[in-house]
Short mmCIF file of C-alpha atoms in Angstrom, two decimals:
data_model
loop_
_atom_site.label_atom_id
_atom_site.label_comp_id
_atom_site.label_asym_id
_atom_site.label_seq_id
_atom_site.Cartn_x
_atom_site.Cartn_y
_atom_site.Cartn_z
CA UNK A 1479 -58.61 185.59 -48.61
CA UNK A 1480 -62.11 184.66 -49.21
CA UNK A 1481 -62.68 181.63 -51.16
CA UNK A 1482 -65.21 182.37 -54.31
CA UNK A 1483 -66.64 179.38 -55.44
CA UNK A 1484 -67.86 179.41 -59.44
CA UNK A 1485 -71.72 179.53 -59.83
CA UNK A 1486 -72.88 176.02 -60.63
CA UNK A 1487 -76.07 174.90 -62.74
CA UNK A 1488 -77.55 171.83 -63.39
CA UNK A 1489 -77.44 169.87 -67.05
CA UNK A 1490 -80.57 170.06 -68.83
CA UNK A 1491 -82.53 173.06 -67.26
CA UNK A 1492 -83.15 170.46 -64.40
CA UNK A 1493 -84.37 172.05 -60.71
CA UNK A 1494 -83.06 169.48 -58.57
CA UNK A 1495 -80.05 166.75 -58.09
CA UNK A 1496 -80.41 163.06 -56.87
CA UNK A 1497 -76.30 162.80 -55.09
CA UNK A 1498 -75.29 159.39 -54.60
CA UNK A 1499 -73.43 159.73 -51.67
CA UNK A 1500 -70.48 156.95 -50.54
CA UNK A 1501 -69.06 158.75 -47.41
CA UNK A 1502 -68.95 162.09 -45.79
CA UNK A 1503 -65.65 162.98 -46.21
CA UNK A 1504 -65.78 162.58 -50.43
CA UNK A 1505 -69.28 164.54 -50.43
CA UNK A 1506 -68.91 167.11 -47.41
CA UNK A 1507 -66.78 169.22 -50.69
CA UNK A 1508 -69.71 168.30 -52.81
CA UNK A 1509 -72.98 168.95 -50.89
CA UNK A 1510 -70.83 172.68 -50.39
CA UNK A 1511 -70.60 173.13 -53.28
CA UNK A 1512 -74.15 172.70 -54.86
CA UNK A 1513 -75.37 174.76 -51.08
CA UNK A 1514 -73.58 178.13 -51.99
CA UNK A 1515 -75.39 177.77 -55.98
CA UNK A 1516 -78.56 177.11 -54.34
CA UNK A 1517 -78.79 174.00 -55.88
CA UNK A 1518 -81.72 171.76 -54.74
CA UNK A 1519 -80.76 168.41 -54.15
CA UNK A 1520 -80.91 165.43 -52.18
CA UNK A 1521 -78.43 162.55 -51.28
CA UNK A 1522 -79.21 159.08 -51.71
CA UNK A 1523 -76.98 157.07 -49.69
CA UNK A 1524 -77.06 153.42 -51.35
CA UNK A 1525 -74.03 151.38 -50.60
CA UNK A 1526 -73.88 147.90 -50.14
CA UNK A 1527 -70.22 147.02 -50.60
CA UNK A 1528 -68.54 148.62 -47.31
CA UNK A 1529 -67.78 146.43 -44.96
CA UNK A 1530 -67.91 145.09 -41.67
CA UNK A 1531 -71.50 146.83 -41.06
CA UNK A 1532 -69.90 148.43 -38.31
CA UNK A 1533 -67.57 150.57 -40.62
CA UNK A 1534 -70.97 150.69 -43.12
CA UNK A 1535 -72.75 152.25 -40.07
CA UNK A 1536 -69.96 154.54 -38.76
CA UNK A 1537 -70.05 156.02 -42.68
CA UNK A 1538 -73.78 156.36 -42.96
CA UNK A 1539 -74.32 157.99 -39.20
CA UNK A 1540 -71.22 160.36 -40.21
CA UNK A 1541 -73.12 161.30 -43.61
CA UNK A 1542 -76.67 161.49 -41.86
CA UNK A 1543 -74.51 164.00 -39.35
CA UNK A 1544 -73.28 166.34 -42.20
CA UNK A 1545 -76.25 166.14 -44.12
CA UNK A 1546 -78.95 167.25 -41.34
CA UNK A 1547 -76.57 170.11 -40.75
CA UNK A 1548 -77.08 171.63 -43.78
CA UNK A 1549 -80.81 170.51 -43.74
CA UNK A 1550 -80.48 168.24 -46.70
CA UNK A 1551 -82.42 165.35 -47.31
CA UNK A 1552 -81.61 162.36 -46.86
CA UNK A 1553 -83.07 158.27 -48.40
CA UNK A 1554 -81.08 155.76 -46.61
CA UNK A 1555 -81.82 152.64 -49.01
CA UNK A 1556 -81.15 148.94 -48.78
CA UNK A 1557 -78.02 147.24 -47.16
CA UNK A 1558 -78.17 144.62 -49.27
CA UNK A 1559 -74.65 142.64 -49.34
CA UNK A 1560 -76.17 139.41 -50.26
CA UNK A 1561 -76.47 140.95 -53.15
CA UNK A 1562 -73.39 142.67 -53.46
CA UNK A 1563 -71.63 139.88 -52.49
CA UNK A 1564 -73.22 137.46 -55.28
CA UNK A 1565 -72.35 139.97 -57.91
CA UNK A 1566 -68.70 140.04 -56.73
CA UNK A 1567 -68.28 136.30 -57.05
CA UNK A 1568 -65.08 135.28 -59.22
CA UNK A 1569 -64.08 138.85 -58.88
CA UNK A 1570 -62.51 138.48 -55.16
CA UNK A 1571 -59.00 138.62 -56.48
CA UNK A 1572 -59.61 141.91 -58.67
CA UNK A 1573 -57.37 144.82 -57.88
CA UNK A 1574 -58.87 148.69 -56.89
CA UNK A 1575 -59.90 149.51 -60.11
CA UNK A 1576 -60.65 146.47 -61.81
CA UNK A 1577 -63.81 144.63 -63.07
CA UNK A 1578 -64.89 143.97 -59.33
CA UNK A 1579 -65.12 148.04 -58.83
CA UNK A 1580 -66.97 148.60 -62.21
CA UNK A 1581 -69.32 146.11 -61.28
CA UNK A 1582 -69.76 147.90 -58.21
CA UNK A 1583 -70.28 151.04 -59.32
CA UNK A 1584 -73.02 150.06 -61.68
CA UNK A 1585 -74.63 148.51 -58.97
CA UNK A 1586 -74.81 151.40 -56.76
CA UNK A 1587 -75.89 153.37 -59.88
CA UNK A 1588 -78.33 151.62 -61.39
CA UNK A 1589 -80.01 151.53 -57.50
CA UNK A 1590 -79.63 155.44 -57.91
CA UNK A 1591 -81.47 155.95 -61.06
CA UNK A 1592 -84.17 153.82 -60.40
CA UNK A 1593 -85.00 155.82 -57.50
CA UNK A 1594 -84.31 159.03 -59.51
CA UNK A 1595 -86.69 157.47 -62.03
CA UNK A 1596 -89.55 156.80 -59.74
CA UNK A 1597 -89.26 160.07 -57.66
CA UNK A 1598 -88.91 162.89 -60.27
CA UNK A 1599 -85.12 163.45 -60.35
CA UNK A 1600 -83.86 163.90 -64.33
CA UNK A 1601 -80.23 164.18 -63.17
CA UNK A 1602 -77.95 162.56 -60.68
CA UNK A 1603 -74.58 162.55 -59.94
CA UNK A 1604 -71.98 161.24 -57.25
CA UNK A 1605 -68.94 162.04 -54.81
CA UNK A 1606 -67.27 158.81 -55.48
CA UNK A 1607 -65.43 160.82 -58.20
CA UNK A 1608 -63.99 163.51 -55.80
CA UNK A 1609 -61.45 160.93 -54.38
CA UNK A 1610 -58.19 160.84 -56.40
CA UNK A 1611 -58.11 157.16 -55.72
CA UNK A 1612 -61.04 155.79 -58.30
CA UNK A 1613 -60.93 156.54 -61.93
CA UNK A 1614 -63.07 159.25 -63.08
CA UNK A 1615 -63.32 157.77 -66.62
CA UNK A 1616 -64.83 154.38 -64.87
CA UNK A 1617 -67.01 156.36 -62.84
CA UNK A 1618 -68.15 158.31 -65.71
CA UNK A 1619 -68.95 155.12 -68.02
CA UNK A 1620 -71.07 153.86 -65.10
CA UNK A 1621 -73.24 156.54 -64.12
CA UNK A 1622 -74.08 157.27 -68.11
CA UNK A 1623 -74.73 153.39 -68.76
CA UNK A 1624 -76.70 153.69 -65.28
CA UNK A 1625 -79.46 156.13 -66.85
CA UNK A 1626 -79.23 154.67 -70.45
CA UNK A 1627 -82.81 152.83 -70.03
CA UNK A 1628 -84.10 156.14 -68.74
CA UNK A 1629 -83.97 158.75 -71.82
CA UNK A 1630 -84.94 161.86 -69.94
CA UNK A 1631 -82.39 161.19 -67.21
CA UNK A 1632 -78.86 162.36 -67.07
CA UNK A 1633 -75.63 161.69 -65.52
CA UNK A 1634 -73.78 164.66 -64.36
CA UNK A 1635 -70.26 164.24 -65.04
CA UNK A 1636 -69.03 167.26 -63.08
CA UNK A 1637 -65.34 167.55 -62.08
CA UNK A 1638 -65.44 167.63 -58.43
CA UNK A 1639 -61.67 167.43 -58.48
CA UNK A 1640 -60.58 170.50 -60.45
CA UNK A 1641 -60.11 174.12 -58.42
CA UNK A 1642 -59.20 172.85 -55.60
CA UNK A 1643 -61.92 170.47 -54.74
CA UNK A 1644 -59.95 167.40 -53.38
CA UNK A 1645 -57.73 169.88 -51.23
CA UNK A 1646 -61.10 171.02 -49.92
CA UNK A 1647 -62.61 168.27 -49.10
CA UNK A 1648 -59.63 167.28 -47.06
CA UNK A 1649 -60.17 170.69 -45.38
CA UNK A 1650 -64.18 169.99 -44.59
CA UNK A 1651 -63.04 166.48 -42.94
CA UNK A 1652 -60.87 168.02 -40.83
CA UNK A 1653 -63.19 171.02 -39.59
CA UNK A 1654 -66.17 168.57 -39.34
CA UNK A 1655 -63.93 166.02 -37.74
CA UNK A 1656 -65.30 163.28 -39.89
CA UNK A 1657 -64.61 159.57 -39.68
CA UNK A 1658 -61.28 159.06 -41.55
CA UNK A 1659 -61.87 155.73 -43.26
CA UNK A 1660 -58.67 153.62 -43.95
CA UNK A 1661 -59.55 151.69 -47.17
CA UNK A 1662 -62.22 151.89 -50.10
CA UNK A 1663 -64.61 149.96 -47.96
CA UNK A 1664 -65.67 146.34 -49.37
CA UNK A 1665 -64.09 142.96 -48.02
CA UNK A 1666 -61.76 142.73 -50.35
CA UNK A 1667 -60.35 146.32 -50.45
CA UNK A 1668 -59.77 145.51 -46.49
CA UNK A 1669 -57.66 142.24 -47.17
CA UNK A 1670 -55.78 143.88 -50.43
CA UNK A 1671 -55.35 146.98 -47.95
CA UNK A 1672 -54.45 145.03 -44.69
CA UNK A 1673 -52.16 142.49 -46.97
CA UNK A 1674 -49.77 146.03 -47.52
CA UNK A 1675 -49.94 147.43 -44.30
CA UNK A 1676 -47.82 143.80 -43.06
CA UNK A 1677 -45.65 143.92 -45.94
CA UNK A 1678 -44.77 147.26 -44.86
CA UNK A 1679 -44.58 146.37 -40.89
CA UNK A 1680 -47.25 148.94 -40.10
CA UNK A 1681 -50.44 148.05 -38.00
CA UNK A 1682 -53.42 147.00 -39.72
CA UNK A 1683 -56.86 148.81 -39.91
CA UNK A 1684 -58.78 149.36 -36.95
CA UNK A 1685 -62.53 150.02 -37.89
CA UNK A 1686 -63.90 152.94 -36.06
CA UNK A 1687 -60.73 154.53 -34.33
CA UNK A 1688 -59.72 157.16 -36.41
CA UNK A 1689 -60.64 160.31 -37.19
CA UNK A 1690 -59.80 163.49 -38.60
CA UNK A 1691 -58.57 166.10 -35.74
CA UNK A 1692 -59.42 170.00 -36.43
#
């Protein structure tokens, strides 16, 4: 059976869609989805918390990939994790989920409207909120206090989740054979991560071995 997707349109009569973009695998469902409603948009890959930088590169080069395939364009901003990393101080011990992630999140935001701001994008939006893993809700609260200071800007709050979205984007990582990263991606989410693997007497993460098989 062919799968119909619904017909999507962008909030606020707007012609075009800055995508903050964290990985391939959570926006290869995504970047689908707005291609088959001929949705004009672009994906602004801005994210300074995964680490080492060789699991940051292995995540950008797989999203570059994906995105060239579709002919999408693509702004590859700042790795700045001085930055990140001062912001996270007396957070370190903060679970997934936690104060350390909504700081995070607003970080990576805020970047993303201020680019939307100064290079004619009204709306933006995100794949981070695809993953069952991160809490829509504190997604959500970040991307609308993210384009508070701008008052013709708008954060999309789409449900990339519902009609089968997750299951699809576990479908597109498989067929594209993307990089299947282990943890959330900052230092800390690699220790927390790592710290249950050895409870549990399984091997801990090796950056850049695995990947999804077809």
């Amino acid at each position: 059976m062919t799968f119909i997707r619904e017909k999507l349109t962008l909030p606020a009569n707007a012609n075009k869609l800055l995508l903050h973009s964290c990985c391939a695998p959570c926006s290869g469902e995504v970047m689908e989805a707005l291609h088959a409603s001929g949705i004009d948009y672009t994906i602004f890959f801005y994210n300074p918390n995964i680490h080492p930088q060789k699991e940051y590169l292995i995540r950008k080069e797989e999203n570059i990939r994906f995105a060239k395939k579709h002919n999408i364009p693509f702004v590859d901003a700042d790795y700045d994790t001085d930055n990140w990393f001062e912001k996270a101080k007396g957070m370190e011990k903060e679970p997934e989920r936690g104060i350390r992630c909504t700081m995070c999140f607003d970080m990576r935001f805020e970047r993303t409207a201020l680019y939307a701001a100064e290079n004619g994008f009204s709306v933006i939006s995100s794949s981070l909120g695809i993953s069952r893993w991160k809490d829509m809700n504190q997604i959500n609260g970040c991307g609308q206090r993210a384009v508070a200071p701008y008052p013709d800007m708008v954060y999309w709050e789409y449900n990339w989740r519902k009609k089968g979205g997750s299951a699809r984007m576990i479908e597109i990582s498989k067929r594209e054979q993307f990089y299947q990263q282990e943890y959330c991606g900052c230092i800390y989410s690699l220790r927390d991560t790592n710290k249950y693997r050895k409870s549990q007497g399984r091997e801990l993460i090796k950056i850049g071995v695995q990947y999804y098989s077809p």
